[in-house]
PDB file of C-alpha atoms in Angstrom:
ATOM      1  CA  PRO A  13      39.738 169.502 139.688  1.00 76.00           C
ATOM      2  CA  ILE A  14      43.533 169.392 139.702  1.00 80.00           C
ATOM      3  CA  ARG A  15      43.682 173.115 140.247  1.00 84.00           C
ATOM      4  CA  HIS A  16      42.506 172.520 143.797  1.00 80.00           C
ATOM      5  CA  TRP A  17      45.569 170.368 144.450  1.00 81.00           C
ATOM      6  CA  ALA A  18      48.184 171.846 142.170  1.00 89.00           C
ATOM      7  CA  LYS A  19      50.021 174.005 144.735  1.00 89.00           C
ATOM      8  CA  LEU A  20      50.165 171.195 147.291  1.00 87.00           C
ATOM      9  CA  LEU A  21      51.352 168.765 144.667  1.00 89.00           C
ATOM     10  CA  ASN A  22      53.984 171.097 143.390  1.00 93.00           C
ATOM     11  CA  TYR A  23      55.154 171.729 146.948  1.00 92.00           C
ATOM     12  CA  ALA A  24      55.472 167.987 147.671  1.00 91.00           C
ATOM     13  CA  LYS A  25      57.378 167.418 144.325  1.00 93.00           C
ATOM     14  CA  ALA A  26      59.755 170.348 144.985  1.00 96.00           C
ATOM     15  CA  ASN A  27      60.471 169.011 148.497  1.00 94.00           C
ATOM     16  CA  ARG A  28      60.689 165.326 147.356  1.00 92.00           C
ATOM     17  CA  MET A  29      57.678 164.265 149.504  1.00 89.00           C
ATOM     18  CA  GLN A  30      55.955 161.058 148.527  1.00 87.00           C
ATOM     19  CA  ILE A  31      52.222 161.253 147.701  1.00 88.00           C
ATOM     20  CA  ILE A  32      49.951 158.319 147.847  1.00 88.00           C
ATOM     21  CA  GLY A  33      46.298 158.038 146.891  1.00 88.00           C
ATOM     22  CA  LEU A  34      43.935 156.832 149.679  1.00 92.00           C
ATOM     23  CA  ASN A  35      40.577 157.004 148.084  1.00 90.00           C
ATOM     24  CA  CYS A  36      38.441 154.000 147.145  1.00 93.00           C
ATOM     25  CA  PRO A  37      38.253 153.335 143.412  1.00 93.00           C
ATOM     26  CA  TRP A  38      35.220 154.949 141.885  1.00 93.00           C
ATOM     27  CA  ARG A  39      34.015 151.629 140.397  1.00 94.00           C
ATOM     28  CA  VAL A  40      33.892 150.053 143.711  1.00 94.00           C
ATOM     29  CA  SER A  41      31.973 153.015 145.375  1.00 94.00           C
ATOM     30  CA  ASP A  42      29.695 153.192 142.464  1.00 94.00           C
ATOM     31  CA  PHE A  43      28.907 149.494 142.676  1.00 94.00           C
ATOM     32  CA  VAL A  44      28.143 149.884 146.463  1.00 95.00           C
ATOM     33  CA  GLU A  45      25.844 152.822 145.701  1.00 93.00           C
ATOM     34  CA  GLY A  46      23.843 150.830 143.204  1.00 93.00           C
ATOM     35  CA  ASN A  47      23.893 147.349 144.787  1.00 94.00           C
ATOM     36  CA  GLY A  48      24.869 147.660 148.438  1.00 94.00           C
ATOM     37  CA  ILE A  49      28.003 146.492 150.159  1.00 95.00           C
ATOM     38  CA  ASP A  50      26.834 143.027 151.402  1.00 91.00           C
ATOM     39  CA  GLY A  51      28.371 141.101 148.563  1.00 84.00           C
ATOM     40  CA  LEU A  52      31.816 142.697 148.870  1.00 90.00           C
ATOM     41  CA  LEU A  53      32.425 142.314 152.620  1.00 88.00           C
ATOM     42  CA  GLY A  54      35.077 139.808 153.543  1.00 86.00           C
ATOM     43  CA  ARG A  55      36.576 139.686 149.954  1.00 89.00           C
ATOM     44  CA  PRO A  56      40.297 139.648 149.450  1.00 87.00           C
ATOM     45  CA  ARG A  57      41.918 143.152 149.322  1.00 85.00           C
ATOM     46  CA  PHE A  58      38.648 144.633 150.601  1.00 90.00           C
ATOM     47  CA  PRO A  59      38.985 146.481 154.042  1.00 93.00           C
ATOM     48  CA  GLU A  60      37.065 145.679 157.119  1.00 92.00           C
ATOM     49  CA  VAL A  61      33.955 147.918 157.077  1.00 95.00           C
ATOM     50  CA  ASP A  62      32.290 148.878 160.373  1.00 94.00           C
ATOM     51  CA  LEU A  63      28.803 150.048 159.706  1.00 95.00           C
ATOM     52  CA  LEU A  64      27.687 149.835 163.339  1.00 94.00           C
ATOM     53  CA  ASP A  65      28.796 153.206 164.621  1.00 92.00           C
ATOM     54  CA  SER A  66      25.364 154.860 165.321  1.00 93.00           C
ATOM     55  CA  VAL A  67      26.797 158.257 166.189  1.00 91.00           C
ATOM     56  CA  HIS A  68      28.767 158.332 162.888  1.00 91.00           C
ATOM     57  CA  ARG A  69      25.687 157.198 160.950  1.00 92.00           C
ATOM     58  CA  HIS A  70      23.419 159.839 162.551  1.00 88.00           C
ATOM     59  CA  ARG A  71      26.044 162.549 161.931  1.00 86.00           C
ATOM     60  CA  PHE A  72      26.429 161.558 158.301  1.00 88.00           C
ATOM     61  CA  LEU A  73      22.601 161.466 157.609  1.00 85.00           C
ATOM     62  CA  LYS A  74      22.119 164.765 159.414  1.00 83.00           C
ATOM     63  CA  GLU A  75      24.925 166.398 157.348  1.00 81.00           C
ATOM     64  CA  GLN A  76      23.632 165.009 154.038  1.00 81.00           C
ATOM     65  CA  TYR A  77      19.872 165.341 154.501  1.00 77.00           C
ATOM     66  CA  GLY A  78      19.356 167.835 157.286  1.00 72.00           C
ATOM     67  CA  PRO A  79      18.230 167.360 160.859  1.00 64.00           C
ATOM     68  CA  THR A  80      14.700 166.077 159.936  1.00 64.00           C
ATOM     69  CA  LEU A  81      15.458 163.796 157.006  1.00 62.00           C
ATOM     70  CA  ALA A  82      12.063 165.032 155.719  1.00 61.00           C
ATOM     71  CA  GLU A  83      13.239 165.200 152.149  1.00 65.00           C
ATOM     72  CA  ALA A  84      15.488 162.202 152.351  1.00 65.00           C
ATOM     73  CA  PRO A  85      15.170 159.514 149.785  1.00 76.00           C
ATOM     74  CA  SER A  86      14.162 155.888 150.500  1.00 83.00           C
ATOM     75  CA  LYS A  87      15.742 153.926 153.375  1.00 85.00           C
ATOM     76  CA  GLN A  88      17.588 151.797 150.902  1.00 88.00           C
ATOM     77  CA  ILE A  89      19.153 154.862 149.251  1.00 86.00           C
ATOM     78  CA  LEU A  90      20.032 156.262 152.728  1.00 89.00           C
ATOM     79  CA  SER A  91      21.527 153.034 153.725  1.00 91.00           C
ATOM     80  CA  ARG A  92      23.643 152.735 150.489  1.00 93.00           C
ATOM     81  CA  ALA A  93      24.819 156.286 150.776  1.00 92.00           C
ATOM     82  CA  TYR A  94      26.068 155.579 154.343  1.00 94.00           C
ATOM     83  CA  GLN A  95      27.725 152.369 153.153  1.00 96.00           C
ATOM     84  CA  VAL A  96      29.609 154.243 150.450  1.00 96.00           C
ATOM     85  CA  GLN A  97      30.740 157.055 152.868  1.00 95.00           C
ATOM     86  CA  THR A  98      31.883 154.425 155.423  1.00 95.00           C
ATOM     87  CA  LEU A  99      33.579 152.252 152.743  1.00 96.00           C
ATOM     88  CA  ARG A 100      35.483 155.335 151.488  1.00 95.00           C
ATOM     89  CA  GLU A 101      36.658 156.106 154.984  1.00 95.00           C
ATOM     90  CA  GLU A 102      37.571 152.558 155.681  1.00 96.00           C
ATOM     91  CA  TRP A 103      39.473 152.356 152.436  1.00 95.00           C
ATOM     92  CA  MET A 104      41.382 155.578 153.154  1.00 94.00           C
ATOM     93  CA  ALA A 105      42.213 154.372 156.611  1.00 93.00           C
ATOM     94  CA  GLU A 106      43.332 150.996 155.321  1.00 94.00           C
ATOM     95  CA  GLN A 107      45.710 152.587 152.807  1.00 94.00           C
ATOM     96  CA  ALA A 108      47.041 155.119 155.405  1.00 92.00           C
ATOM     97  CA  ALA A 109      47.608 152.394 157.992  1.00 91.00           C
ATOM     98  CA  ILE A 110      49.448 150.053 155.445  1.00 92.00           C
ATOM     99  CA  TYR A 111      51.699 152.995 154.474  1.00 91.00           C
ATOM    100  CA  ALA A 112      52.421 154.049 157.991  1.00 89.00           C
ATOM    101  CA  GLN A 113      53.306 150.490 159.008  1.00 88.00           C
ATOM    102  CA  LYS A 114      55.541 150.032 155.966  1.00 89.00           C
ATOM    103  CA  MET A 115      57.269 153.403 156.036  1.00 86.00           C
ATOM    104  CA  GLY A 116      56.974 154.657 159.609  1.00 81.00           C
ATOM    105  CA  GLY A 117      57.421 158.366 160.504  1.00 76.00           C
ATOM    106  CA  TRP A 118      54.861 161.015 159.795  1.00 80.00           C
ATOM    107  CA  LEU A 119      51.899 160.811 157.411  1.00 82.00           C
ATOM    108  CA  VAL A 120      49.660 163.702 156.616  1.00 84.00           C
ATOM    109  CA  CYS A 121      46.216 162.835 155.144  1.00 85.00           C
ATOM    110  CA  ILE A 122      44.214 165.531 153.504  1.00 84.00           C
ATOM    111  CA  MET A 123      40.490 164.957 153.104  1.00 84.00           C
ATOM    112  CA  GLY A 124      37.077 166.567 153.423  1.00 81.00           C
ATOM    113  CA  ARG A 125      35.802 167.575 156.847  1.00 78.00           C
ATOM    114  CA  ASN A 126      32.910 164.968 156.845  1.00 82.00           C
ATOM    115  CA  HIS A 127      35.697 162.321 156.805  1.00 86.00           C
ATOM    116  CA  VAL A 128      37.320 163.675 159.968  1.00 83.00           C
ATOM    117  CA  ALA A 129      34.411 165.417 161.880  1.00 76.00           C
ATOM    118  CA  GLY A 130      34.449 164.294 165.474  1.00 80.00           C
ATOM    119  CA  ARG A 131      37.180 161.895 164.681  1.00 79.00           C
ATOM    120  CA  ARG A 132      34.351 159.350 163.764  1.00 82.00           C
ATOM    121  CA  GLY A 133      35.398 158.897 160.144  1.00 88.00           C
ATOM    122  CA  VAL A 134      38.903 158.229 159.045  1.00 91.00           C
ATOM    123  CA  PRO A 135      40.848 159.111 162.256  1.00 89.00           C
ATOM    124  CA  ASN A 136      39.269 156.474 164.420  1.00 89.00           C
ATOM    125  CA  ARG A 137      39.499 153.932 161.763  1.00 92.00           C
ATOM    126  CA  ILE A 138      43.166 154.610 161.277  1.00 91.00           C
ATOM    127  CA  HIS A 139      43.633 154.351 165.060  1.00 89.00           C
ATOM    128  CA  ARG A 140      41.642 151.062 165.050  1.00 90.00           C
ATOM    129  CA  ARG A 141      44.168 149.573 162.630  1.00 90.00           C
ATOM    130  CA  LEU A 142      47.338 151.106 164.177  1.00 88.00           C
ATOM    131  CA  GLY A 143      46.303 151.386 167.904  1.00 79.00           C
ATOM    132  CA  GLY A 144      46.623 148.852 170.593  1.00 62.00           C
ATOM    133  CA  ASN A 145      50.049 147.364 171.279  1.00 57.00           C
ATOM    134  CA  SER A 146      51.712 148.740 168.193  1.00 67.00           C
ATOM    135  CA  GLY A 147      52.806 151.939 169.785  1.00 72.00           C
ATOM    136  CA  TRP A 148      51.014 154.288 167.460  1.00 78.00           C
ATOM    137  CA  ALA A 149      49.245 157.312 168.965  1.00 78.00           C
ATOM    138  CA  ALA A 150      45.804 158.287 167.963  1.00 77.00           C
ATOM    139  CA  PRO A 151      45.771 160.567 164.822  1.00 81.00           C
ATOM    140  CA  HIS A 152      45.663 164.306 165.419  1.00 80.00           C
ATOM    141  CA  THR A 153      43.033 166.183 163.466  1.00 79.00           C
ATOM    142  CA  ILE A 154      43.296 169.696 162.010  1.00 76.00           C
ATOM    143  CA  ILE A 155      40.385 171.597 160.494  1.00 70.00           C
ATOM    144  CA  LEU A 156      40.282 174.819 158.577  1.00 64.00           C
ATOM    145  CA  GLU A 157      38.937 177.841 160.348  1.00 58.00           C
ATOM    146  CA  GLY A 158      36.369 178.468 157.671  1.00 56.00           C
ATOM    147  CA  ALA A 159      34.796 175.059 157.695  1.00 54.00           C
ATOM    148  CA  GLU A 160      31.227 175.088 158.932  1.00 56.00           C
ATOM    149  CA  TRP A 161      31.471 172.446 161.653  1.00 50.00           C
ATOM    150  CA  GLN A 162      28.256 172.991 163.526  1.00 51.00           C
ATOM    151  CA  SER A 163      24.749 173.970 162.673  1.00 45.00           C
ATOM    152  CA  LYS A 164      24.094 177.707 162.346  1.00 47.00           C
ATOM    153  CA  ASP A 165      22.373 177.815 165.778  1.00 46.00           C
ATOM    154  CA  CYS A 166      25.451 176.635 167.734  1.00 50.00           C
ATOM    155  CA  ASP A 167      26.805 178.645 170.641  1.00 51.00           C
ATOM    156  CA  LEU A 168      30.463 178.118 169.936  1.00 52.00           C
ATOM    157  CA  PRO A 169      32.765 181.156 169.715  1.00 51.00           C
ATOM    158  CA  THR A 170      33.377 182.615 166.284  1.00 55.00           C
ATOM    159  CA  VAL A 171      36.374 184.008 164.457  1.00 54.00           C
ATOM    160  CA  HIS A 172      35.801 186.076 161.340  1.00 56.00           C
ATOM    161  CA  ARG A 173      32.123 185.029 161.543  1.00 60.00           C
ATOM    162  CA  HIS A 174      33.021 181.293 161.451  1.00 57.00           C
ATOM    163  CA  HIS A 175      32.050 178.919 164.249  1.00 59.00           C
ATOM    164  CA  LEU A 176      34.954 177.301 165.966  1.00 64.00           C
ATOM    165  CA  PRO A 177      34.687 173.628 166.911  1.00 66.00           C
ATOM    166  CA  GLY A 178      35.403 172.211 170.340  1.00 69.00           C
ATOM    167  CA  THR A 179      38.002 169.623 171.064  1.00 71.00           C
ATOM    168  CA  ASP A 180      35.440 166.894 170.526  1.00 73.00           C
ATOM    169  CA  GLU A 181      35.593 167.877 166.843  1.00 74.00           C
ATOM    170  CA  ALA A 182      39.293 168.324 166.228  1.00 75.00           C
ATOM    171  CA  ASP A 183      42.603 168.929 167.982  1.00 74.00           C
ATOM    172  CA  TRP A 184      43.548 172.199 166.183  1.00 71.00           C
ATOM    173  CA  VAL A 185      41.947 174.844 164.039  1.00 66.00           C
ATOM    174  CA  TRP A 186      44.118 176.263 161.227  1.00 66.00           C
TER     175      TRP A 186
END
């Protein structure tokens, strides 16, 4: 709902900051959810999609369906759900990288924690596109203090009853 973004959008407007949309069009992600991604890979204007990160896949499935996957749907549904998540992250990373290369300077991307957790979602995909010899540093990640980053049985320190992540999860806590 727009009310979740209204203050941020109004701040950007008042300070003449440009806002760009990063997310994958719903029609594309809905298609992948229903039909899989295979027929779309390699098409023009379609980002490179890396589905081979086993740590990212395990983390996604654990987050979505719990540690045992006992009540998870079929393997096909699990595979397509992961394809959609990864497609959305690749799409966001592609849009961010295109904008950064074109405009330079700073770019702040705001997205859900599952897209930045452990830098395995969008941050590493942006870095893959901008890294190397181009002179771009790895993206920095900031998470909200109240986000539940670990399972309830973790031994991380807490602030206001919220577990704090380690540096393997993010660079800063806000």
